[in-house]
Short mmCIF file of C-alpha atoms and ligand atoms in Angstrom, two decimals:
data_model
loop_
_atom_site.label_atom_id
_atom_site.label_comp_id
_atom_site.label_asym_id
_atom_site.label_seq_id
_atom_site.Cartn_x
_atom_site.Cartn_y
_atom_site.Cartn_z
CA GLU A 1 118.70 -7.49 10.19
CA TYR A 2 116.05 -4.82 10.69
CA ARG A 3 114.07 -4.77 13.90
CA GLY A 4 111.89 -1.68 13.53
CA VAL A 5 109.99 0.21 10.83
CA ILE A 6 109.12 3.88 11.26
CA PHE A 7 106.25 5.10 9.10
CA ASP A 8 105.26 8.56 8.01
CA LEU A 9 101.47 8.93 7.88
CA ASP A 10 100.23 11.51 5.36
CA GLY A 11 100.83 10.20 1.83
CA VAL A 12 102.24 6.84 2.99
CA LEU A 13 99.44 5.06 4.88
CA THR A 14 96.58 7.24 3.61
CA ASP A 15 96.17 9.92 0.97
CA THR A 16 95.76 12.81 3.41
CA ALA A 17 98.72 14.45 1.62
CA HIS A 18 96.14 15.33 -1.05
CA TYR A 19 93.90 17.00 1.54
CA HIS A 20 96.84 19.00 2.93
CA TYR A 21 97.56 20.00 -0.68
CA LEU A 22 93.98 21.18 -1.29
CA ALA A 23 93.88 23.15 1.95
CA TRP A 24 97.26 24.81 1.41
CA LYS A 25 96.39 25.58 -2.23
CA ARG A 26 93.25 27.45 -1.23
CA LEU A 27 95.16 29.38 1.42
CA ALA A 28 98.04 30.18 -0.97
CA GLU A 29 95.65 31.49 -3.60
CA SER A 30 93.88 33.65 -1.00
CA VAL A 31 97.18 35.44 -0.23
CA GLY A 32 98.27 35.66 -3.88
CA ALA A 33 101.04 33.04 -3.81
CA ILE A 34 101.59 30.81 -6.82
CA PHE A 35 101.01 27.20 -5.84
CA ASP A 36 101.97 24.32 -8.10
CA GLU A 37 102.91 20.64 -7.68
CA ALA A 38 106.66 21.38 -7.43
CA PHE A 39 106.10 23.91 -4.64
CA ASN A 40 103.78 21.45 -2.91
CA GLU A 41 106.58 18.85 -2.84
CA GLN A 42 108.64 21.33 -0.77
CA LEU A 43 105.83 21.57 1.79
CA LYS A 44 105.27 17.85 2.33
CA GLY A 45 106.55 16.66 5.70
CA VAL A 46 107.03 20.23 6.92
CA ASP A 47 105.03 21.27 9.98
CA ARG A 48 102.08 23.68 9.90
CA MET A 49 103.81 26.98 10.69
CA GLY A 50 106.85 26.04 8.61
CA SER A 51 104.64 25.37 5.60
CA LEU A 52 102.69 28.58 6.15
CA ASN A 53 105.90 30.61 6.33
CA LEU A 54 107.07 29.15 3.00
CA ILE A 55 103.74 30.07 1.36
CA LEU A 56 103.70 33.59 2.82
CA ALA A 57 107.30 34.17 1.70
CA ALA A 58 106.20 33.17 -1.83
CA SER A 59 103.38 35.73 -1.67
CA GLY A 60 105.93 38.52 -1.27
CA LYS A 61 103.72 40.26 1.32
CA ASP A 62 104.25 40.87 5.03
CA PHE A 63 102.03 39.31 7.69
CA SER A 64 101.88 39.95 11.44
CA GLU A 65 102.23 37.06 13.88
CA ALA A 66 98.49 37.39 14.65
CA ASP A 67 97.64 37.20 10.92
CA LYS A 68 99.79 34.08 10.62
CA LEU A 69 97.99 32.32 13.46
CA THR A 70 94.62 33.17 11.91
CA LEU A 71 95.71 31.83 8.51
CA ALA A 72 97.13 28.64 10.08
CA ASP A 73 93.83 28.07 11.91
CA GLU A 74 91.87 28.68 8.71
CA LYS A 75 93.94 26.09 6.85
CA ASN A 76 93.58 23.60 9.67
CA LEU A 77 89.80 24.01 9.86
CA HIS A 78 89.57 23.42 6.11
CA TYR A 79 91.86 20.38 6.41
CA GLN A 80 89.83 19.00 9.31
CA SER A 81 86.62 19.33 7.30
CA LEU A 82 88.29 17.31 4.51
CA ILE A 83 89.32 14.47 6.87
CA ALA A 84 86.09 14.41 8.90
CA GLN A 85 84.76 11.33 7.10
CA LEU A 86 88.04 9.38 7.02
CA SER A 87 87.55 5.65 7.64
CA PRO A 88 89.48 2.37 7.26
CA ALA A 89 88.44 2.44 3.59
CA ASP A 90 90.87 5.36 3.17
CA LEU A 91 93.96 3.28 3.94
CA LEU A 92 96.14 3.19 0.82
CA PRO A 93 96.53 -0.20 -0.94
CA GLY A 94 99.09 -2.32 0.90
CA ALA A 95 99.12 -0.18 4.05
CA ALA A 96 97.22 -2.52 6.39
CA PRO A 97 98.81 -5.73 5.02
CA SER A 98 102.32 -4.23 5.35
CA LEU A 99 101.74 -3.26 8.98
CA GLN A 100 100.36 -6.71 9.73
CA LEU A 101 103.21 -8.56 7.98
CA ILE A 102 105.87 -6.48 9.72
CA ARG A 103 104.35 -7.01 13.15
CA ALA A 104 103.73 -10.72 12.54
CA ALA A 105 107.43 -11.09 11.65
CA GLY A 106 108.30 -9.71 15.09
CA LEU A 107 109.52 -6.27 14.00
CA LYS A 108 108.38 -3.19 15.89
CA THR A 109 106.45 -0.37 14.26
CA ALA A 110 106.38 3.37 14.97
CA LEU A 111 104.58 6.34 13.50
CA ALA A 112 106.56 9.53 12.86
CA SER A 113 104.28 12.36 11.71
CA VAL A 114 104.75 16.09 12.36
CA SER A 115 100.97 16.53 12.02
CA LYS A 116 98.98 17.66 15.03
CA ASN A 117 96.09 15.71 13.49
CA ALA A 118 98.04 12.42 13.33
CA GLN A 119 96.41 10.73 16.34
CA ALA A 120 92.89 11.54 15.10
CA VAL A 121 93.78 10.27 11.60
CA ILE A 122 95.15 6.89 12.75
CA GLU A 123 92.11 6.42 14.99
CA ARG A 124 89.72 7.06 12.08
CA LEU A 125 91.74 4.73 9.88
CA GLY A 126 91.48 2.04 12.58
CA ILE A 127 95.27 1.52 12.84
CA ALA A 128 96.06 3.26 16.15
CA ASP A 129 96.80 -0.11 17.76
CA GLN A 130 99.26 -1.07 15.01
CA PHE A 131 102.12 1.05 16.40
CA ASP A 132 104.35 0.37 19.38
CA VAL A 133 105.19 4.08 19.48
CA VAL A 134 103.49 7.18 18.03
CA VAL A 135 105.62 10.31 17.70
CA ASP A 136 103.71 13.39 16.54
CA ALA A 137 104.08 17.18 16.69
CA ALA A 138 103.43 17.23 20.44
CA LYS A 139 106.54 15.14 21.14
CA ILE A 140 109.18 16.95 19.07
CA LYS A 141 110.69 20.43 18.73
CA ASN A 142 112.00 20.27 15.16
CA SER A 143 110.04 19.44 12.02
CA LYS A 144 111.37 17.17 9.28
CA PRO A 145 113.97 17.47 7.64
CA ASP A 146 115.48 17.46 11.14
CA PRO A 147 116.13 13.82 12.18
CA GLU A 148 114.63 14.38 15.67
CA ILE A 149 111.29 12.67 14.96
CA PHE A 150 112.90 9.47 13.58
CA LEU A 151 115.49 9.35 16.36
CA THR A 152 112.75 9.84 18.96
CA ALA A 153 110.71 7.04 17.39
CA ALA A 154 113.69 4.64 17.37
CA ALA A 155 114.50 5.48 20.98
CA GLY A 156 110.85 4.87 21.87
CA LEU A 157 111.11 1.43 20.29
CA GLY A 158 114.30 0.80 22.28
CA LEU A 159 116.25 0.39 19.02
CA THR A 160 119.31 1.99 17.45
CA ALA A 161 119.07 3.76 14.09
CA ASP A 162 121.02 1.08 12.20
CA VAL A 163 118.32 -1.56 12.80
CA CYS A 164 115.43 0.72 11.78
CA PHE A 165 114.20 1.92 8.42
CA GLY A 166 111.92 4.81 7.63
CA VAL A 167 109.09 4.99 5.09
CA GLU A 168 108.35 8.42 3.61
CA ASP A 169 106.66 10.18 0.69
CA SER A 170 108.27 13.59 1.18
CA ILE A 171 111.63 15.13 0.30
CA ALA A 172 111.90 16.59 3.83
CA GLY A 173 111.06 13.22 5.37
CA ILE A 174 113.63 11.28 3.34
CA ARG A 175 116.22 13.86 4.36
CA ALA A 176 115.22 13.41 8.01
CA ILE A 177 115.60 9.61 7.76
CA LYS A 178 119.01 9.88 6.10
CA SER A 179 120.17 12.44 8.71
CA ALA A 180 119.09 9.92 11.36
CA ASN A 181 121.40 7.40 9.63
CA MET A 182 118.58 5.04 8.71
CA PHE A 183 117.68 3.25 5.51
CA ALA A 184 115.08 5.33 3.65
CA LEU A 185 112.26 3.69 1.71
CA GLY A 186 110.60 6.29 -0.51
CA ILE A 187 106.96 6.11 -1.54
CA GLY A 188 106.26 7.90 -4.79
CA SER A 189 108.50 8.92 -7.68
CA PRO A 190 112.29 8.34 -7.85
CA ALA A 191 112.55 11.62 -9.79
CA VAL A 192 111.22 13.48 -6.72
CA LEU A 193 112.69 11.37 -3.90
CA THR A 194 116.25 11.43 -5.20
CA GLU A 195 117.86 10.94 -1.77
CA ALA A 196 115.93 7.76 -0.87
CA ASP A 197 117.74 4.41 -0.83
CA VAL A 198 114.89 2.69 -2.66
CA VAL A 199 111.65 4.12 -4.06
CA ILE A 200 108.43 2.16 -4.65
CA ALA A 201 105.15 3.53 -5.99
CA GLY A 202 103.17 2.52 -2.92
CA LEU A 203 103.03 0.05 -0.04
CA HIS A 204 101.21 -2.41 -2.35
CA GLN A 205 104.75 -2.97 -3.74
CA PHE A 206 106.32 -3.50 -0.31
CA SER A 207 107.99 -6.85 0.28
CA LEU A 208 109.20 -7.61 3.80
CA GLN A 209 111.60 -10.23 2.40
CA ASP A 210 113.82 -7.41 1.11
CA TYR A 211 114.39 -6.30 4.71
CA LEU A 212 114.89 -9.67 6.42
CA LYS A 213 118.49 -10.47 5.61
C1 BG6 B 1 102.72 16.50 7.61
C2 BG6 B 1 102.26 16.80 6.21
O1 BG6 B 1 102.52 15.15 7.87
O2 BG6 B 1 102.00 17.26 8.56
C3 BG6 B 1 102.30 18.30 5.95
O3 BG6 B 1 103.10 16.14 5.28
C4 BG6 B 1 101.53 19.05 7.04
O4 BG6 B 1 101.73 18.55 4.69
C5 BG6 B 1 102.10 18.67 8.40
O5 BG6 B 1 101.64 20.46 6.84
C6 BG6 B 1 101.41 19.37 9.58
O6 BG6 B 1 100.09 18.95 9.69
P1 BG6 B 1 99.03 19.56 10.69
O7 BG6 B 1 97.91 18.55 10.66
O8 BG6 B 1 99.67 19.66 12.05
O9 BG6 B 1 98.68 20.90 10.18
MG1 MG B 2 104.03 12.34 4.21
#
């Protein structure tokens, strides 16, 4: 019987994954790196500097540490301009009802996002009070696919991994959940999220009954 659900944010509860994509794409093109959907899947769930390093490696050019910080700031400013108008209307279909159903059934909820913008995003979406625990970039050392963020979230809920499941739209995130020894619910395409235990197209297809054994 599950007692806790640990949610990723970007691409699961709201479509900010698309805004990260747009911001990284512009940056990648500015440094001459080829940026397509398949490459973007490798970046999802990976923290800011980790993503930047992958893009810069693909550009084949060398960048100083100072250049890297400038580029990371540029991407973040672009991203922040894209999410400036975020509101509860930007919750993905099924996101708010799923959170409400899970909490009404007495399960605990946590957020596990490596984004430094996570707190601002959940506040704009109006769901900041829907989590017992929020674990973001400030609280962890290692980005997904490391299991640290999911293990930290479970510990914050006072639960062991075996009674929690994670919800993720990224390859790195599914890997993090599985490394944490949790059940992994993928959001997106089974062809992309091959390591997930179950994949649904979106939270509008989520049924709590499947998790209340
Ligand atoms: C993750 C996204 O949630 O956060 C990544 O999936 C993003 O695409 C990462 O790079 C870091 O976000 P931020 O807001 O700290 O730059
Ligand atoms: Mg995500």
